[in-house]
Short mmCIF file of C-alpha atoms and ligand atoms in Angstrom, two decimals:
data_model
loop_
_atom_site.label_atom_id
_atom_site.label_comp_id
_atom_site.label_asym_id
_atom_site.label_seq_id
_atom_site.Cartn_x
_atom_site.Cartn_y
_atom_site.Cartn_z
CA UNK A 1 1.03 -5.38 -18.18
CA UNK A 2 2.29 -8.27 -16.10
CA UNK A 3 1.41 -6.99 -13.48
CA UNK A 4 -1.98 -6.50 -14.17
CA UNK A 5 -2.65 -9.92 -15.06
CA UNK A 6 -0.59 -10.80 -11.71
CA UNK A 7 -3.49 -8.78 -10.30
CA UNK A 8 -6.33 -9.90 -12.09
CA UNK A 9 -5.10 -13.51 -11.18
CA UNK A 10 -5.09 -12.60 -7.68
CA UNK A 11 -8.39 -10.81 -7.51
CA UNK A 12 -9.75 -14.12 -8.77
CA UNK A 13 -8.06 -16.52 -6.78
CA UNK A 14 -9.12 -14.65 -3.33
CA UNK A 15 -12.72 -15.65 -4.80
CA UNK A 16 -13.66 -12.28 -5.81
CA UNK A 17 -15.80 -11.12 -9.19
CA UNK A 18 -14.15 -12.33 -12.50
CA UNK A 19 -12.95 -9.68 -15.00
CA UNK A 20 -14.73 -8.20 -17.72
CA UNK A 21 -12.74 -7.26 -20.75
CA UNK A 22 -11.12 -7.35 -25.04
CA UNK A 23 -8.13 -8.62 -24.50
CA UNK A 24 -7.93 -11.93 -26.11
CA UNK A 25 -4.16 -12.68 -24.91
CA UNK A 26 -5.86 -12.65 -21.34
CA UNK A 27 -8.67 -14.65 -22.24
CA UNK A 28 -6.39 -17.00 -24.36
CA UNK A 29 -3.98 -17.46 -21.41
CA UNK A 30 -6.74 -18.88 -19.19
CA UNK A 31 -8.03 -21.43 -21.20
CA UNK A 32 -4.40 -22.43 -21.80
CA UNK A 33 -4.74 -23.04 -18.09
CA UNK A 34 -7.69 -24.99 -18.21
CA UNK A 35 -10.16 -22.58 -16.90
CA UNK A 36 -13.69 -21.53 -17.83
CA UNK A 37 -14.02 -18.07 -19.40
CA UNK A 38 -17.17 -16.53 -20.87
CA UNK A 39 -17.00 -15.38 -24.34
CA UNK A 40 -19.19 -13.68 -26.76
CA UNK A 41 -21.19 -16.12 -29.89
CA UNK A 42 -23.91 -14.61 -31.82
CA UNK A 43 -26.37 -16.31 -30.28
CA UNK A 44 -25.80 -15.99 -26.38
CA UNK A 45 -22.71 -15.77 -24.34
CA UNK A 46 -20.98 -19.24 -24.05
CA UNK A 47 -19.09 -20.72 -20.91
CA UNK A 48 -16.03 -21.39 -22.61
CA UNK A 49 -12.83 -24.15 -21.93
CA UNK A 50 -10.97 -26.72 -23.50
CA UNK A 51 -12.72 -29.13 -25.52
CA UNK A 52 -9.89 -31.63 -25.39
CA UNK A 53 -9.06 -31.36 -21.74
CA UNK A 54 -11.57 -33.55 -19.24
CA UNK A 55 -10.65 -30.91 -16.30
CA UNK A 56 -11.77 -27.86 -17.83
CA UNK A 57 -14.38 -29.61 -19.26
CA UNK A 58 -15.52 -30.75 -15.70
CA UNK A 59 -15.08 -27.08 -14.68
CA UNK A 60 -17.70 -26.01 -17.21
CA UNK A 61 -20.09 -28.41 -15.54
CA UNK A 62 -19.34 -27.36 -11.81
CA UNK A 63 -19.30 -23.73 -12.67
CA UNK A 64 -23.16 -24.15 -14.06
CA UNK A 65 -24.51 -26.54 -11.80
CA UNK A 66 -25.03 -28.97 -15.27
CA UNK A 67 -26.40 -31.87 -14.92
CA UNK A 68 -23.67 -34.68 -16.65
CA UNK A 69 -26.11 -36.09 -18.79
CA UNK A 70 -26.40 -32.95 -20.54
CA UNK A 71 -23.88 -32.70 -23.71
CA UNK A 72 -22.07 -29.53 -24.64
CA UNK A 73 -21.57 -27.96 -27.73
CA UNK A 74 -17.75 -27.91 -29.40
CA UNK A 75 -16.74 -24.70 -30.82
CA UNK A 76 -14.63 -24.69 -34.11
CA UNK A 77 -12.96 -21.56 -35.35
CA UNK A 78 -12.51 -23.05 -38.74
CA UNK A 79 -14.46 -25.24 -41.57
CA UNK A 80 -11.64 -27.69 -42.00
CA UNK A 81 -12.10 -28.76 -38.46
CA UNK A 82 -15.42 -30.45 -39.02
CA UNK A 83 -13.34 -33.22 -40.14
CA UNK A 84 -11.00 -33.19 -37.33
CA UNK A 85 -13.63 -33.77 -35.08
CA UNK A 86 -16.32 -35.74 -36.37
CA UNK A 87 -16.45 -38.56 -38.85
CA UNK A 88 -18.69 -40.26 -41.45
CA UNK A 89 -19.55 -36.46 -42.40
CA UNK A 90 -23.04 -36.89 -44.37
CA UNK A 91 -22.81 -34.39 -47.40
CA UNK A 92 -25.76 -32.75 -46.15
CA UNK A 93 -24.13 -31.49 -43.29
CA UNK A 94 -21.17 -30.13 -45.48
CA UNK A 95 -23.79 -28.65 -47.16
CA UNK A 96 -24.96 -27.24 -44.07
CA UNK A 97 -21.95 -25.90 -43.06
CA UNK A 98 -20.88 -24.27 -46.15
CA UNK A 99 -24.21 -22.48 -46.23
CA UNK A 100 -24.63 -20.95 -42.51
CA UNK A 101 -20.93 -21.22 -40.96
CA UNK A 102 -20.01 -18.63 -39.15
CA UNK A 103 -23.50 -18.78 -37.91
CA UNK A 104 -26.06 -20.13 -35.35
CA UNK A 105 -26.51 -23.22 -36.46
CA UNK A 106 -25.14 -26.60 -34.47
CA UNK A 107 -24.46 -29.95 -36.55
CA UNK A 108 -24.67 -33.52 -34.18
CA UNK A 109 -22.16 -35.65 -36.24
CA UNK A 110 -20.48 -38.95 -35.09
CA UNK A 111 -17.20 -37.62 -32.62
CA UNK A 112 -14.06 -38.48 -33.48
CA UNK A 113 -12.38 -39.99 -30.35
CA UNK A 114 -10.07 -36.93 -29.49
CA UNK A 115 -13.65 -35.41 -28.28
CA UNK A 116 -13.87 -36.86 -25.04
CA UNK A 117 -16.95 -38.48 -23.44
CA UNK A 118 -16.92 -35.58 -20.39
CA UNK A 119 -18.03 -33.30 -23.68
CA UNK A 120 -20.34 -35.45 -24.91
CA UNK A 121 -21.91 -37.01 -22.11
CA UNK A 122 -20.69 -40.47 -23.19
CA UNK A 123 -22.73 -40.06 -26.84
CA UNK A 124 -20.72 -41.21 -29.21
CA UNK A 125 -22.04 -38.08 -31.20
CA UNK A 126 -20.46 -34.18 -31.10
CA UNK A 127 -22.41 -30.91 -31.48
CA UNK A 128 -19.78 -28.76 -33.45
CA UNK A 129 -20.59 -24.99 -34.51
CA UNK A 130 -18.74 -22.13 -35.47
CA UNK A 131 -19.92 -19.18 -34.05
CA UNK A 132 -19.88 -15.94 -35.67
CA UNK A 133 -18.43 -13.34 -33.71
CA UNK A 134 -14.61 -11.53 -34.48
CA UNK A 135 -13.75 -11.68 -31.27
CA UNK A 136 -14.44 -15.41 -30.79
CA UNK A 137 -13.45 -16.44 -34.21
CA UNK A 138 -9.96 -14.84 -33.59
CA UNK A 139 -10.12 -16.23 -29.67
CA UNK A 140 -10.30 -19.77 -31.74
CA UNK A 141 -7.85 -19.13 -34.52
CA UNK A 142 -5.12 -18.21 -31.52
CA UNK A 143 -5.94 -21.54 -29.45
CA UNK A 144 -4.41 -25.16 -30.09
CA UNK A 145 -7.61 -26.46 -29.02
CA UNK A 146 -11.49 -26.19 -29.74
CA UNK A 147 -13.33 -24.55 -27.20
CA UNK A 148 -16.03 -26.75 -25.37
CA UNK A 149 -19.01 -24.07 -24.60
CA UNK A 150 -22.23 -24.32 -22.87
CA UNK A 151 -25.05 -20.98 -22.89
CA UNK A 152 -23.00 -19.27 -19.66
CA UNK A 153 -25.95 -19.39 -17.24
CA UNK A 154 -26.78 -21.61 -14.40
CA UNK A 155 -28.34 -24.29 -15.55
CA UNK A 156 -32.62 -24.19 -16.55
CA UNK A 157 -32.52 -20.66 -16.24
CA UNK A 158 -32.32 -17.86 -19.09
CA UNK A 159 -29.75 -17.43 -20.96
CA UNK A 160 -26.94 -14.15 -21.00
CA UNK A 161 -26.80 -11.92 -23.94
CA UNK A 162 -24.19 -9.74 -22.17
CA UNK A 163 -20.75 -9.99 -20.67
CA UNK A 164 -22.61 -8.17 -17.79
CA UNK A 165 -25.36 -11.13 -17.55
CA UNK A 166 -22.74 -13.80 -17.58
CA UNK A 167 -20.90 -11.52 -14.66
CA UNK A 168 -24.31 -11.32 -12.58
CA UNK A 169 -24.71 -15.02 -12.46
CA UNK A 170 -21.57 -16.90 -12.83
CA UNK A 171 -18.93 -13.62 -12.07
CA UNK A 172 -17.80 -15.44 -9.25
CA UNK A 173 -16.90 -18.53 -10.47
CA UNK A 174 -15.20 -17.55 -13.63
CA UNK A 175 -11.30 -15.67 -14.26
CA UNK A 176 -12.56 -13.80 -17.53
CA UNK A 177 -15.38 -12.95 -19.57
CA UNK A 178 -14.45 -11.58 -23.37
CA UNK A 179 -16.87 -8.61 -24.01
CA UNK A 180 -18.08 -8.71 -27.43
CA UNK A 181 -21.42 -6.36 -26.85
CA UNK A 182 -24.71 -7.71 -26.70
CA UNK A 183 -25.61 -10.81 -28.70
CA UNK A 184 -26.98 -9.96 -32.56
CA UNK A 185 -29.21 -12.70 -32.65
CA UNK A 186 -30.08 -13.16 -29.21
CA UNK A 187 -31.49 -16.98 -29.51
CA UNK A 188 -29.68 -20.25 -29.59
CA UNK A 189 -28.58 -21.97 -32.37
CA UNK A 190 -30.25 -24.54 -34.80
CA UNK A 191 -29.53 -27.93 -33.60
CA UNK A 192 -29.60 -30.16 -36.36
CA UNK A 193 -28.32 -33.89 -36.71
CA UNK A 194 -28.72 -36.58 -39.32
CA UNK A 195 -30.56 -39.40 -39.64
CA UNK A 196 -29.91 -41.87 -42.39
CA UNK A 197 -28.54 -38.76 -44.02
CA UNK A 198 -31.46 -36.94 -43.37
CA UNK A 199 -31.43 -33.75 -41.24
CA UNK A 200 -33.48 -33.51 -38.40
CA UNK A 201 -33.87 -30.22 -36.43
CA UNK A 202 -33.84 -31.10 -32.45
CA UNK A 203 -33.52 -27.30 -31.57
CA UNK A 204 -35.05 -24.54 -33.76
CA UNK A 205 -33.56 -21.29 -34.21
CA UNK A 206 -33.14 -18.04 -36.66
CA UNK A 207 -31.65 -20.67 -39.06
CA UNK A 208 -35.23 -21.99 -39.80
CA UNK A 209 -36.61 -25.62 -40.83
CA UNK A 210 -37.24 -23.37 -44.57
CA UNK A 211 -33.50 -22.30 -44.74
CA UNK A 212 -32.32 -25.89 -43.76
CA UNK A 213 -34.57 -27.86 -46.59
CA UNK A 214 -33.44 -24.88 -49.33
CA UNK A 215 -29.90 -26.27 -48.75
CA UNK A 216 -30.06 -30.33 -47.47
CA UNK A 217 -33.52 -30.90 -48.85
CA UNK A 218 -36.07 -32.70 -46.32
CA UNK A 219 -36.11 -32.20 -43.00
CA UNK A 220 -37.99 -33.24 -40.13
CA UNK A 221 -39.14 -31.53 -36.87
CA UNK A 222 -38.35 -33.29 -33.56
CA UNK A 223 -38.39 -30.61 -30.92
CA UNK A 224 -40.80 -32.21 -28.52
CA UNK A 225 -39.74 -33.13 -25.01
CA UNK A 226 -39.36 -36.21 -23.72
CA UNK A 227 -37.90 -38.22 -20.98
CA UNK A 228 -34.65 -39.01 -22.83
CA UNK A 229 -34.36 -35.56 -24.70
CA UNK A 230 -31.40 -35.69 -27.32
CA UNK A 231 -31.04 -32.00 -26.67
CA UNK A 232 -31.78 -30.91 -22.93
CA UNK A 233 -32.46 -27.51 -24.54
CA UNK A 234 -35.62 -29.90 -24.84
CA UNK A 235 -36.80 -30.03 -21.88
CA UNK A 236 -40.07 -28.51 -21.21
CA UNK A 237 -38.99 -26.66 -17.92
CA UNK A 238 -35.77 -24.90 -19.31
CA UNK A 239 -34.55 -21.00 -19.98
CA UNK A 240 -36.95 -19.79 -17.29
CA UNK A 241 -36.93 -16.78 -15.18
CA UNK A 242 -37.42 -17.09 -11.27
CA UNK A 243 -40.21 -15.37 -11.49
CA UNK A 244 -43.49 -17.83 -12.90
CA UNK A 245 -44.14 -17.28 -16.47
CA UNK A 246 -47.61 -17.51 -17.67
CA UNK A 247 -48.62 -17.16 -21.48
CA UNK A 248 -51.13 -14.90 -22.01
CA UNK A 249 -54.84 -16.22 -22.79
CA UNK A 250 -58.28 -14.56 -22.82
CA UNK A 251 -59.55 -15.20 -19.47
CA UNK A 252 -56.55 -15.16 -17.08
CA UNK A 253 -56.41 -14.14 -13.10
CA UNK A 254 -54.40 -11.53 -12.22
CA UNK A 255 -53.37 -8.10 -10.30
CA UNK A 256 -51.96 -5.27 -12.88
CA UNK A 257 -50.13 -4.03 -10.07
CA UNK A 258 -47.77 -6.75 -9.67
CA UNK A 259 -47.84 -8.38 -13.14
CA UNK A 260 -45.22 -8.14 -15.89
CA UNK A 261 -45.92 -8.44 -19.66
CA UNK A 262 -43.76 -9.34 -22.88
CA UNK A 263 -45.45 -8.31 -25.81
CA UNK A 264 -44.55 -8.41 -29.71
CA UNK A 265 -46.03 -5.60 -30.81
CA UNK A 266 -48.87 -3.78 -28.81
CA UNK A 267 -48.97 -3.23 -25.27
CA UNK A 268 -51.06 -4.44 -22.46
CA UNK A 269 -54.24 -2.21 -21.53
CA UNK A 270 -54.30 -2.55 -17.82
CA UNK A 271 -50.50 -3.52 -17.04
CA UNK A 272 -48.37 -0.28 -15.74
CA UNK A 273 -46.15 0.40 -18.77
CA UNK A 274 -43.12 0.25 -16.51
CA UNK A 275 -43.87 -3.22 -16.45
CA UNK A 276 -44.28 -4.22 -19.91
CA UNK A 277 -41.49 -4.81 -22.64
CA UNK A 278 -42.03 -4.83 -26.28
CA UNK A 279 -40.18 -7.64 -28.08
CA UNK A 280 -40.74 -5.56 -31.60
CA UNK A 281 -42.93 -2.92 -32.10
CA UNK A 282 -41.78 -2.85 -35.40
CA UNK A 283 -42.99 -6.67 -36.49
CA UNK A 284 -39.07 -7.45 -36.85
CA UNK A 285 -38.79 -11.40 -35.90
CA UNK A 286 -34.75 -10.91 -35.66
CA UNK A 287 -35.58 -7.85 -33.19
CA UNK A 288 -37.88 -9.68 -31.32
CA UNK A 289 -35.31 -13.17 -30.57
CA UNK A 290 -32.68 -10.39 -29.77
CA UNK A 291 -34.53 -8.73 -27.52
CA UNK A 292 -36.34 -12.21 -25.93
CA UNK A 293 -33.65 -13.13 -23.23
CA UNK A 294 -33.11 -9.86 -22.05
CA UNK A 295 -37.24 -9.01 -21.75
CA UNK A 296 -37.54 -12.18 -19.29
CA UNK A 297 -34.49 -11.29 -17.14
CA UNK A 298 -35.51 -7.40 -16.79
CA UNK A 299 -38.80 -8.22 -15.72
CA UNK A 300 -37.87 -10.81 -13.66
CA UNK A 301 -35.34 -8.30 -11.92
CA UNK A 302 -38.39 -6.33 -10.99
CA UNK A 303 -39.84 -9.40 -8.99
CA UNK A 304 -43.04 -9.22 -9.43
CA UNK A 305 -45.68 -11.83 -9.01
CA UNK A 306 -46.26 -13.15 -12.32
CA UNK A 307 -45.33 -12.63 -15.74
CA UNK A 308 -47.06 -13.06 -18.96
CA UNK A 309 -45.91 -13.71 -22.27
CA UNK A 310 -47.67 -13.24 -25.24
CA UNK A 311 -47.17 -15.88 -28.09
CA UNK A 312 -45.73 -14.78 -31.48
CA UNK A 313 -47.27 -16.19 -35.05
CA UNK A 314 -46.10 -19.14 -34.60
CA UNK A 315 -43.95 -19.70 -38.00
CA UNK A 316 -39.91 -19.59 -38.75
CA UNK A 317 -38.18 -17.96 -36.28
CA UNK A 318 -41.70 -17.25 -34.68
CA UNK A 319 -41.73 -20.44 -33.68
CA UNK A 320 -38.68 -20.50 -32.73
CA UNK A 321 -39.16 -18.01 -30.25
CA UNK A 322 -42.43 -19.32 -28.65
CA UNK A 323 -40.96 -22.77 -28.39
CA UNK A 324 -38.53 -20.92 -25.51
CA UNK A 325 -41.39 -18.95 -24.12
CA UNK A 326 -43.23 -22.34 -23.35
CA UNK A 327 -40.63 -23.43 -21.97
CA UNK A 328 -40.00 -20.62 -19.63
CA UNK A 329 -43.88 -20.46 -19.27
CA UNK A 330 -45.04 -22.53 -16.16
CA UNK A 331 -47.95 -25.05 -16.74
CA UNK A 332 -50.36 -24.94 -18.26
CA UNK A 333 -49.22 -24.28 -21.26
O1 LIG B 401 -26.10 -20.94 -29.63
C1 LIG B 401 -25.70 -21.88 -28.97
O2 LIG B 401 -25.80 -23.05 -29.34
C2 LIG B 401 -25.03 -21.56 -27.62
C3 LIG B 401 -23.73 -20.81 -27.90
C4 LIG B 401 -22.92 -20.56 -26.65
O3 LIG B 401 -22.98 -21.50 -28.86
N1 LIG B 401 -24.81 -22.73 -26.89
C5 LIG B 401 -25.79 -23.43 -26.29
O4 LIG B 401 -25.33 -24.48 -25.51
O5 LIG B 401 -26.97 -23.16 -26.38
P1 LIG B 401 -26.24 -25.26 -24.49
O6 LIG B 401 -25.34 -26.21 -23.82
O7 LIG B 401 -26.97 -24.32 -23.63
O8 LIG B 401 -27.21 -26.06 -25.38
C6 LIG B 401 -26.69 -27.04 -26.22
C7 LIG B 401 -27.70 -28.09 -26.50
C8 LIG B 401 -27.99 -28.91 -25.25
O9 LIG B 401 -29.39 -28.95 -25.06
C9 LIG B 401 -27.40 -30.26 -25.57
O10 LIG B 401 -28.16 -31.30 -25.06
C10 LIG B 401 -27.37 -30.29 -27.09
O11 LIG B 401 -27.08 -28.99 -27.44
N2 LIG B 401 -26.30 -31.19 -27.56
C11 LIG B 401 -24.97 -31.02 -27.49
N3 LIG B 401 -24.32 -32.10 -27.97
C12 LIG B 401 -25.27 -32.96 -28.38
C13 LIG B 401 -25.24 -34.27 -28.96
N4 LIG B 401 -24.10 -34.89 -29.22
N5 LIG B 401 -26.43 -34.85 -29.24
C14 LIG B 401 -27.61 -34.23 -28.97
N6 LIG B 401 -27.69 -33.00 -28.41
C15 LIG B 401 -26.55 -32.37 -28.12
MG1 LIG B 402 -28.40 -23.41 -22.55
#
């Protein structure tokens, strides 16, 4: 056993791919060290290190090419650590998190000053979640320290929704990536913060602006980009493929030939089938957001000229879903 891991640290440190693997001693031991290491959320796979420690914090940044203005998200393994990291707690957001936690949803709460400002990019607010995956839940149970975890791709582009993703882009760069399977929801979380007590959703996701106002009441809608985004997630250029996106409209220029389409349901008439993907022939919104991420980064892998990208009904997590596909979609939108 030692002498694996005596290995596997080797194989890393002569600059070679990281490992891909369940054993959460190995991943544990890593972070301990203050090293970046991929691990499995329901949503997408994170780029994990320690929350409390500036270097591996700044590791998680250098490994993703991240932009330092650009605050990540604080994982929590249990409830009663809401309070250990953020203060002035509006009820709502207990609320909140006795409702969805384990589950995709992010709360923006004032940090406590054991977050440091590397995390937050100097906001003197915290994104805390707990994710809801075993693996990671018992990963954050083992640990001494909350776990500091951006979506594990390079930065703007789409995000990984399997330990193998996270090894095609960042494999190099990384020790260890925890394989937990492919991502059930597929979509990152909710993004919600408070103001005057009052949630506001800055990211939307399968927790819906509906499911937030049956628990907390009110909420508002501020997902729109803008120079000074509170969530980069925001941005309008973000979660895109290399490959231009286009979404799909009536009168559109293209060649079949070398043209990709996503699709909810039905499939393009003149597009080779090989080049189409379904998001959910069976209407399922929860089978089309787990399917999204992967759909863009096949097709892209078959670099073709364009792609398009049909909208869904734009309601719930509907919306949830086009808001990434405009994103990914280059203008005009
Ligand atoms: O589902 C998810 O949330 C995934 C998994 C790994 O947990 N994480 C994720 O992280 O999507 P990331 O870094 O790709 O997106 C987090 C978003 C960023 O756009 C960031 O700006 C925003 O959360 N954010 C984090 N802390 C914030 C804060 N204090 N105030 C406003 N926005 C914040
Ligand atoms: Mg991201």
């Amino acid at each position: 056993m030692a002498g694996w891991r005596a290995l596997g640290n080797l194989i890393y440190l002569c600059g070679m791919q990281a490992e891909i693997g369940t054993d959460l001693a190995r991943a544990a031991q890593w972070l301990r060290q203050g090293e970046c290491v991929g691990i499995p959320t329901e949503t997408v796979y994170g780029l994990g290190a320690n929350a409390l420690d500036r270097d591996a914090v700044a590791r998680i940044f250098r490994a993703k090419d991240r932009p330092d203005f650009d605050p990540l998200i604080v994982h929590i393994g249990r409830l009663e650590d809401l309070d250990t990291f953020a203060r002035e707690v509006p009820d709502t957001a207990r609320q909140l998190a006795a409702a969805f936690w384990p589950g995709p949803l992010t709360l923006i709460l004032p940090r406590r000053t054991l977050i440091p400002y590397e995390v937050t990019s100097g906001l003197d607010t915290v994104g805390l979640r707990m994710p809801r995956h075993p693996l990671t839940l018992e990963l954050l149970s083992s640990l001494e320290f909350p776990l500091a975890a951006p979506s594990a791709n390079p930065f703007g582009y789409v995000s990984p929704t399997t330990a193998q993703h996270v090894a095609d882009q960042l494999g190099s760069r990384i020790p260890y990536i925890l394989d937990g399977g492919a991502c059930a929801v597929g979509i990152e979380s909710t993004i919600v913060g408070f103001e005057d007590k009052q949630p506001v959703i800055y990211r939307q996701g399968i927790i819906t602006r509906e499911m937030v106002e049956t628990v907390a009441g009110p909420t508002r809608l501020q997902v729109s980009a803008s120079s000074n985004p509170k969530a980069p997630g925001m941005l309008l250029s973000h979660y895109a493929p290399h490959t231009p996106v286009f979404i799909l409209q009536e009168e559109m220029d293209f060649h079949p030939q070398r043209t990709g389409f996503i699709g909810f349901r039905q499939p393009h008439g003149s597009i080779p089938v090989t080049q189409q993907y379904l998001l959910a022939e069976d209407g399922d919104m929860y089978t089309a957001a787990r399917s999204f991420y992967a759909a863009l980064r096949h097709l892209d892998g078959l670099r073709l000229e364009k792609i398009l990208i049909e909208l869904l009904p734009d309601e719930g997590i509907g919306a949830a879903i086009n808001d990434r596909i405009r994103r990914a979609a280059t203008l005009p939108h």
